[in-house]
mmCIF file of C-alpha atoms in Angstrom:
data_model
loop_
_atom_site.group_PDB
_atom_site.id
_atom_site.type_symbol
_atom_site.label_atom_id
_atom_site.label_comp_id
_atom_site.label_asym_id
_atom_site.label_seq_id
_atom_site.Cartn_x
_atom_site.Cartn_y
_atom_site.Cartn_z
ATOM 1 C CA UNK A 1 -24.950 -0.182 1.519
ATOM 2 C CA UNK A 2 -27.989 1.576 -0.579
ATOM 3 C CA UNK A 3 -30.606 -0.207 -1.037
ATOM 4 C CA UNK A 4 -31.959 -0.229 -4.032
ATOM 5 C CA UNK A 5 -35.332 1.859 -3.245
ATOM 6 C CA UNK A 6 -31.866 4.439 -2.700
ATOM 7 C CA UNK A 7 -30.243 3.772 -6.186
ATOM 8 C CA UNK A 8 -34.202 3.659 -7.881
ATOM 9 C CA UNK A 9 -35.340 6.719 -7.243
ATOM 10 C CA UNK A 10 -32.212 8.620 -9.898
ATOM 11 C CA UNK A 11 -34.504 6.317 -12.502
ATOM 12 C CA UNK A 12 -35.892 8.246 -14.246
ATOM 13 C CA UNK A 13 -38.674 5.776 -15.367
ATOM 14 C CA UNK A 14 -40.547 2.646 -14.299
ATOM 15 C CA UNK A 15 -39.723 0.684 -17.326
ATOM 16 C CA UNK A 16 -36.009 1.125 -15.817
ATOM 17 C CA UNK A 17 -36.584 0.940 -12.847
ATOM 18 C CA UNK A 18 -38.630 -2.836 -13.226
ATOM 19 C CA UNK A 19 -35.337 -3.914 -14.712
ATOM 20 C CA UNK A 20 -33.329 -3.135 -12.140
ATOM 21 C CA UNK A 21 -35.901 -4.150 -9.358
ATOM 22 C CA UNK A 22 -36.161 -7.894 -11.870
ATOM 23 C CA UNK A 23 -32.497 -7.771 -12.603
ATOM 24 C CA UNK A 24 -31.833 -7.633 -8.651
ATOM 25 C CA UNK A 25 -34.208 -10.539 -7.456
ATOM 26 C CA UNK A 26 -32.848 -12.425 -9.832
ATOM 27 C CA UNK A 27 -29.074 -12.261 -9.288
ATOM 28 C CA UNK A 28 -27.864 -14.810 -6.531
ATOM 29 C CA UNK A 29 -30.321 -16.779 -6.899
ATOM 30 C CA UNK A 30 -29.175 -21.150 -6.340
ATOM 31 C CA UNK A 31 -29.061 -22.869 -9.035
ATOM 32 C CA UNK A 32 -29.979 -19.621 -12.049
ATOM 33 C CA UNK A 33 -27.948 -18.591 -13.996
ATOM 34 C CA UNK A 34 -27.398 -15.481 -13.236
ATOM 35 C CA UNK A 35 -28.512 -12.453 -15.220
ATOM 36 C CA UNK A 36 -27.080 -10.827 -17.375
ATOM 37 C CA UNK A 37 -25.493 -7.559 -17.618
ATOM 38 C CA UNK A 38 -24.918 -6.630 -20.705
ATOM 39 C CA UNK A 39 -29.010 -7.488 -21.770
ATOM 40 C CA UNK A 40 -30.297 -5.035 -18.399
ATOM 41 C CA UNK A 41 -28.000 -2.377 -20.602
ATOM 42 C CA UNK A 42 -29.039 -3.262 -23.881
ATOM 43 C CA UNK A 43 -32.625 -3.509 -22.762
ATOM 44 C CA UNK A 44 -32.467 0.202 -20.447
ATOM 45 C CA UNK A 45 -31.242 1.682 -24.096
ATOM 46 C CA UNK A 46 -27.350 1.422 -24.501
ATOM 47 C CA UNK A 47 -25.025 0.087 -27.044
ATOM 48 C CA UNK A 48 -22.006 -2.405 -25.424
ATOM 49 C CA UNK A 49 -19.666 -3.914 -27.136
ATOM 50 C CA UNK A 50 -15.695 -4.997 -26.533
ATOM 51 C CA UNK A 51 -12.996 -3.738 -27.640
ATOM 52 C CA UNK A 52 -8.890 -4.439 -25.535
ATOM 53 C CA UNK A 53 -8.228 -1.614 -23.619
ATOM 54 C CA UNK A 54 -5.056 -0.309 -22.820
ATOM 55 C CA UNK A 55 -3.722 -2.852 -19.948
ATOM 56 C CA UNK A 56 -5.898 -1.204 -16.422
ATOM 57 C CA UNK A 57 -8.770 0.355 -18.048
ATOM 58 C CA UNK A 58 -11.809 -1.608 -17.726
ATOM 59 C CA UNK A 59 -14.325 0.432 -19.737
ATOM 60 C CA UNK A 60 -16.359 3.629 -20.178
ATOM 61 C CA UNK A 61 -19.182 5.063 -21.354
ATOM 62 C CA UNK A 62 -18.830 6.802 -24.579
ATOM 63 C CA UNK A 63 -21.899 9.067 -26.884
ATOM 64 C CA UNK A 64 -23.125 6.979 -29.374
ATOM 65 C CA UNK A 65 -25.747 8.774 -30.679
ATOM 66 C CA UNK A 66 -27.498 5.224 -32.492
ATOM 67 C CA UNK A 67 -28.057 4.132 -29.116
ATOM 68 C CA UNK A 68 -32.043 4.650 -27.189
ATOM 69 C CA UNK A 69 -29.801 6.777 -24.458
ATOM 70 C CA UNK A 70 -27.501 8.048 -26.713
ATOM 71 C CA UNK A 71 -24.358 6.379 -24.646
ATOM 72 C CA UNK A 72 -22.447 3.133 -25.993
ATOM 73 C CA UNK A 73 -20.935 1.397 -23.038
ATOM 74 C CA UNK A 74 -17.455 -0.360 -23.732
ATOM 75 C CA UNK A 75 -15.595 -2.925 -22.676
ATOM 76 C CA UNK A 76 -12.931 -4.381 -22.733
ATOM 77 C CA UNK A 77 -12.391 -7.488 -23.822
ATOM 78 C CA UNK A 78 -9.585 -8.797 -22.174
ATOM 79 C CA UNK A 79 -10.789 -8.624 -18.222
ATOM 80 C CA UNK A 80 -12.844 -12.040 -17.088
ATOM 81 C CA UNK A 81 -16.453 -12.244 -17.471
ATOM 82 C CA UNK A 82 -16.905 -11.113 -14.273
ATOM 83 C CA UNK A 83 -15.064 -7.829 -14.342
ATOM 84 C CA UNK A 84 -17.317 -7.508 -17.634
ATOM 85 C CA UNK A 85 -20.343 -8.000 -15.480
ATOM 86 C CA UNK A 86 -20.052 -5.106 -13.358
ATOM 87 C CA UNK A 87 -17.933 -2.210 -15.620
ATOM 88 C CA UNK A 88 -21.555 -2.820 -17.583
ATOM 89 C CA UNK A 89 -23.148 -2.251 -14.654
ATOM 90 C CA UNK A 90 -20.713 0.875 -13.142
ATOM 91 C CA UNK A 91 -21.250 3.072 -16.398
ATOM 92 C CA UNK A 92 -25.497 1.713 -16.052
ATOM 93 C CA UNK A 93 -23.658 3.438 -12.740
ATOM 94 C CA UNK A 94 -21.560 6.465 -13.799
ATOM 95 C CA UNK A 95 -25.244 7.032 -16.458
ATOM 96 C CA UNK A 96 -27.688 7.638 -14.292
ATOM 97 C CA UNK A 97 -25.726 9.157 -11.460
ATOM 98 C CA UNK A 98 -23.574 11.771 -12.799
ATOM 99 C CA UNK A 99 -23.923 12.016 -16.712
ATOM 100 C CA UNK A 100 -27.986 11.518 -17.349
ATOM 101 C CA UNK A 101 -28.252 15.298 -15.190
ATOM 102 C CA UNK A 102 -25.100 17.174 -17.260
ATOM 103 C CA UNK A 103 -26.027 18.290 -20.370
ATOM 104 C CA UNK A 104 -23.528 16.861 -22.683
ATOM 105 C CA UNK A 105 -22.073 17.038 -26.286
ATOM 106 C CA UNK A 106 -23.025 13.556 -28.507
ATOM 107 C CA UNK A 107 -19.765 15.162 -31.314
ATOM 108 C CA UNK A 108 -17.334 16.214 -28.293
ATOM 109 C CA UNK A 109 -13.858 14.262 -27.628
ATOM 110 C CA UNK A 110 -14.364 11.402 -24.948
ATOM 111 C CA UNK A 111 -12.857 11.739 -22.307
ATOM 112 C CA UNK A 112 -11.419 8.033 -21.345
ATOM 113 C CA UNK A 113 -10.441 9.295 -17.338
ATOM 114 C CA UNK A 114 -8.829 5.559 -16.665
ATOM 115 C CA UNK A 115 -6.399 5.579 -19.907
ATOM 116 C CA UNK A 116 -2.749 5.357 -18.690
ATOM 117 C CA UNK A 117 -1.214 8.323 -17.037
ATOM 118 C CA UNK A 118 -4.624 9.231 -15.535
ATOM 119 C CA UNK A 119 -4.691 10.406 -12.785
ATOM 120 C CA UNK A 120 -8.722 11.348 -10.899
ATOM 121 C CA UNK A 121 -9.866 14.029 -9.042
ATOM 122 C CA UNK A 122 -10.785 14.283 -6.266
ATOM 123 C CA UNK A 123 -14.157 14.996 -7.592
ATOM 124 C CA UNK A 124 -14.556 11.782 -9.866
ATOM 125 C CA UNK A 125 -13.255 9.680 -7.361
ATOM 126 C CA UNK A 126 -16.492 10.255 -5.991
ATOM 127 C CA UNK A 127 -17.801 9.679 -8.354
ATOM 128 C CA UNK A 128 -16.199 6.308 -8.811
ATOM 129 C CA UNK A 129 -16.718 5.715 -4.913
ATOM 130 C CA UNK A 130 -20.735 6.213 -6.135
ATOM 131 C CA UNK A 131 -20.953 4.739 -8.747
ATOM 132 C CA UNK A 132 -19.767 1.646 -7.396
ATOM 133 C CA UNK A 133 -22.659 2.169 -3.904
ATOM 134 C CA UNK A 134 -24.953 1.943 -7.198
ATOM 135 C CA UNK A 135 -23.499 -1.968 -8.140
ATOM 136 C CA UNK A 136 -23.055 -2.665 -4.528
ATOM 137 C CA UNK A 137 -27.583 -1.946 -4.077
ATOM 138 C CA UNK A 138 -28.148 -2.542 -7.381
ATOM 139 C CA UNK A 139 -26.567 -6.316 -6.747
ATOM 140 C CA UNK A 140 -26.318 -7.048 -3.233
ATOM 141 C CA UNK A 141 -28.891 -4.701 -1.380
ATOM 142 C CA UNK A 142 -32.787 -6.028 -0.937
ATOM 143 C CA UNK A 143 -32.360 -9.508 0.719
ATOM 144 C CA UNK A 144 -30.118 -10.656 -2.766
ATOM 145 C CA UNK A 145 -27.185 -10.659 -0.875
ATOM 146 C CA UNK A 146 -28.670 -12.931 2.183
ATOM 147 C CA UNK A 147 -30.641 -14.747 0.628
ATOM 148 C CA UNK A 148 -26.567 -16.108 -1.062
ATOM 149 C CA UNK A 149 -25.374 -16.028 1.753
ATOM 150 C CA UNK A 150 -28.637 -18.471 3.021
ATOM 151 C CA UNK A 151 -28.097 -20.438 -0.220
ATOM 152 C CA UNK A 152 -24.707 -20.773 0.247
ATOM 153 C CA UNK A 153 -24.498 -21.851 3.043
ATOM 154 C CA UNK A 154 -22.054 -19.175 3.902
ATOM 155 C CA UNK A 155 -19.411 -20.896 0.999
ATOM 156 C CA UNK A 156 -18.568 -17.408 -0.457
ATOM 157 C CA UNK A 157 -17.463 -19.252 -3.593
ATOM 158 C CA UNK A 158 -20.408 -20.759 -4.519
ATOM 159 C CA UNK A 159 -22.041 -17.113 -3.709
ATOM 160 C CA UNK A 160 -19.750 -15.536 -6.009
ATOM 161 C CA UNK A 161 -20.738 -18.426 -8.811
ATOM 162 C CA UNK A 162 -24.223 -17.911 -8.316
ATOM 163 C CA UNK A 163 -24.561 -14.021 -8.305
ATOM 164 C CA UNK A 164 -21.612 -14.037 -11.591
ATOM 165 C CA UNK A 165 -19.460 -11.252 -9.600
ATOM 166 C CA UNK A 166 -16.129 -11.850 -8.574
ATOM 167 C CA UNK A 167 -15.077 -13.626 -4.208
ATOM 168 C CA UNK A 168 -13.036 -10.186 -4.463
ATOM 169 C CA UNK A 169 -16.921 -7.824 -5.423
ATOM 170 C CA UNK A 170 -18.245 -10.941 -2.718
ATOM 171 C CA UNK A 171 -15.362 -10.538 0.983
ATOM 172 C CA UNK A 172 -16.331 -6.520 0.172
ATOM 173 C CA UNK A 173 -19.896 -6.291 -0.223
ATOM 174 C CA UNK A 174 -20.319 -9.471 3.306
ATOM 175 C CA UNK A 175 -18.058 -7.226 5.281
ATOM 176 C CA UNK A 176 -20.152 -3.948 4.712
ATOM 177 C CA UNK A 177 -22.949 -5.272 5.377
ATOM 178 C CA UNK A 178 -21.904 -6.511 8.540
ATOM 179 C CA UNK A 179 -20.617 -3.155 9.088
ATOM 180 C CA UNK A 180 -24.018 -1.178 8.459
#
């Protein structure tokens, strides 16, 4: 698992780094509500909206000339709140890792890679793994997962609840943590 420090090398401003550090320090705290991924995204300059998308499409970044970052995060409204949280964080990761460094035309048509029948190229699969690793570092590194495990006495459902993430995401994070 990458560390928060490694993740922040892709973030250009101190203000944005501070927001991401604060999110990391607040997630998984016992007896508190998980921090809002939507609020984080909006503070970072993204517009976030929900609408019903094709079955199997979690969300995506789309050009938005009216948002501070120039992008909106669109999330499938039919997903549960924990999946929406991961999706918003995943799209933030795509921005910092894959979009921010490439020139874009805000009026170009949207390339929805997750549409039905779309097959990811090897490079796109690599980008998906990188975005998930970014989210994992944001949510689980720098002691966040360790503290949540300790606070919950290894109760995986309690960890998932405190972090506002799915039980499956917690299981994968713990497996990876033990491997590393």
